[in-house]
XYZ file of C-alpha atoms in Angstrom:
119
model
C -32.729 156.955 -321.872
C -32.605 153.171 -321.940
C -29.412 151.327 -322.750
C -29.312 147.703 -323.862
C -25.956 146.059 -323.227
C -25.086 142.761 -324.902
C -22.390 140.301 -323.929
C -21.345 136.765 -324.749
C -20.287 136.933 -328.376
C -17.044 135.466 -329.629
C -15.343 132.929 -331.848
C -16.456 129.307 -331.746
C -15.967 126.244 -333.910
C -18.854 124.742 -335.849
C -20.940 122.572 -333.553
C -20.116 124.675 -330.535
C -22.282 126.833 -328.317
C -22.496 130.419 -327.165
C -24.863 132.255 -324.828
C -25.707 135.863 -325.480
C -27.003 138.101 -322.724
C -28.685 141.481 -322.895
C -29.692 143.669 -319.986
C -31.353 147.060 -319.866
C -30.027 149.930 -317.812
C -30.855 153.577 -317.374
C -34.410 154.868 -317.311
C -36.958 152.463 -315.869
C -39.112 151.108 -318.642
C -41.422 148.179 -319.224
C -40.864 146.179 -322.351
C -43.594 144.423 -324.289
C -41.142 142.110 -326.020
C -37.439 141.645 -326.552
C -35.637 140.035 -329.416
C -32.355 139.162 -331.044
C -31.536 140.313 -334.556
C -28.442 139.544 -336.601
C -26.741 141.066 -339.593
C -24.145 139.282 -341.677
C -21.829 141.168 -344.065
C -23.702 142.209 -347.198
C -27.051 141.037 -345.836
C -30.032 142.731 -344.265
C -30.669 142.636 -340.549
C -33.022 139.788 -339.661
C -35.018 138.767 -336.621
C -33.634 135.564 -335.134
C -35.778 135.117 -332.042
C -38.309 137.063 -330.025
C -40.007 136.668 -326.650
C -42.922 138.472 -325.058
C -42.077 139.614 -321.544
C -45.574 138.791 -320.355
C -46.458 135.194 -321.052
C -43.188 134.224 -322.688
C -44.538 133.577 -326.190
C -41.607 132.962 -328.507
C -40.756 133.160 -332.196
C -37.745 131.667 -333.984
C -36.430 132.058 -337.477
C -36.784 128.698 -339.227
C -33.050 128.145 -339.645
C -32.408 128.361 -335.882
C -35.369 126.335 -334.614
C -34.205 123.479 -332.415
C -30.751 125.033 -332.002
C -31.395 128.424 -330.377
C -33.402 129.158 -327.243
C -34.496 132.596 -326.128
C -35.345 133.256 -322.489
C -36.065 136.253 -320.293
C -35.691 137.615 -316.781
C -38.423 140.162 -316.189
C -36.954 141.336 -312.899
C -33.739 142.306 -314.666
C -35.348 143.418 -317.939
C -32.976 140.969 -319.542
C -33.061 138.520 -322.413
C -30.761 135.646 -323.289
C -30.038 133.608 -326.397
C -28.590 130.140 -325.987
C -27.094 129.082 -329.297
C -26.181 125.435 -329.803
C -24.945 123.452 -332.802
C -23.630 126.620 -334.363
C -22.831 126.634 -338.073
C -20.745 129.093 -340.114
C -23.952 130.602 -341.511
C -24.727 131.877 -338.003
C -21.751 134.242 -338.241
C -23.032 137.796 -337.849
C -23.287 140.758 -335.547
C -26.086 140.003 -333.110
C -28.211 142.852 -331.768
C -30.508 142.884 -328.795
C -33.660 144.944 -329.229
C -36.757 145.757 -327.218
C -40.214 147.181 -327.790
C -41.499 149.511 -325.094
C -45.094 149.092 -323.956
C -47.421 151.111 -326.164
C -44.910 151.280 -329.005
C -45.423 149.416 -332.263
C -41.849 148.709 -333.301
C -38.463 147.997 -331.749
C -37.406 151.316 -330.233
C -34.440 150.243 -328.142
C -31.284 148.697 -329.584
C -27.998 147.399 -328.258
C -24.635 148.096 -329.836
C -24.214 144.581 -331.189
C -21.894 141.697 -330.420
C -19.902 139.709 -332.974
C -20.474 135.972 -333.298
C -18.057 134.125 -335.551
C -18.399 130.405 -336.270
C -15.419 128.757 -337.911
C -15.727 125.633 -340.043
């Protein structure tokens, strides 16, 4: 079984920065891509950013473009999310997720980390 463990969430004032980290442990597995999702109270979970482990192709939700940067460390099966210029609307539980090679959808999920941005 693969475990994804997130860290780096917390409380920050608007305009501040946070860096989320996510590393895989447990069974050795190769990921096709890793991503960060978030879910705010009363809202659906949404994809914020995604990166392919081979090649590094990235995707960002429009509202975070220019503020968030996703990066990876293939050797550690890890993914990071640098979040700058945070706004209260970024407040949510952030989840790390990964797609195993040969699988169509995200099949590995972290437990989530709370990010709260105060105005």
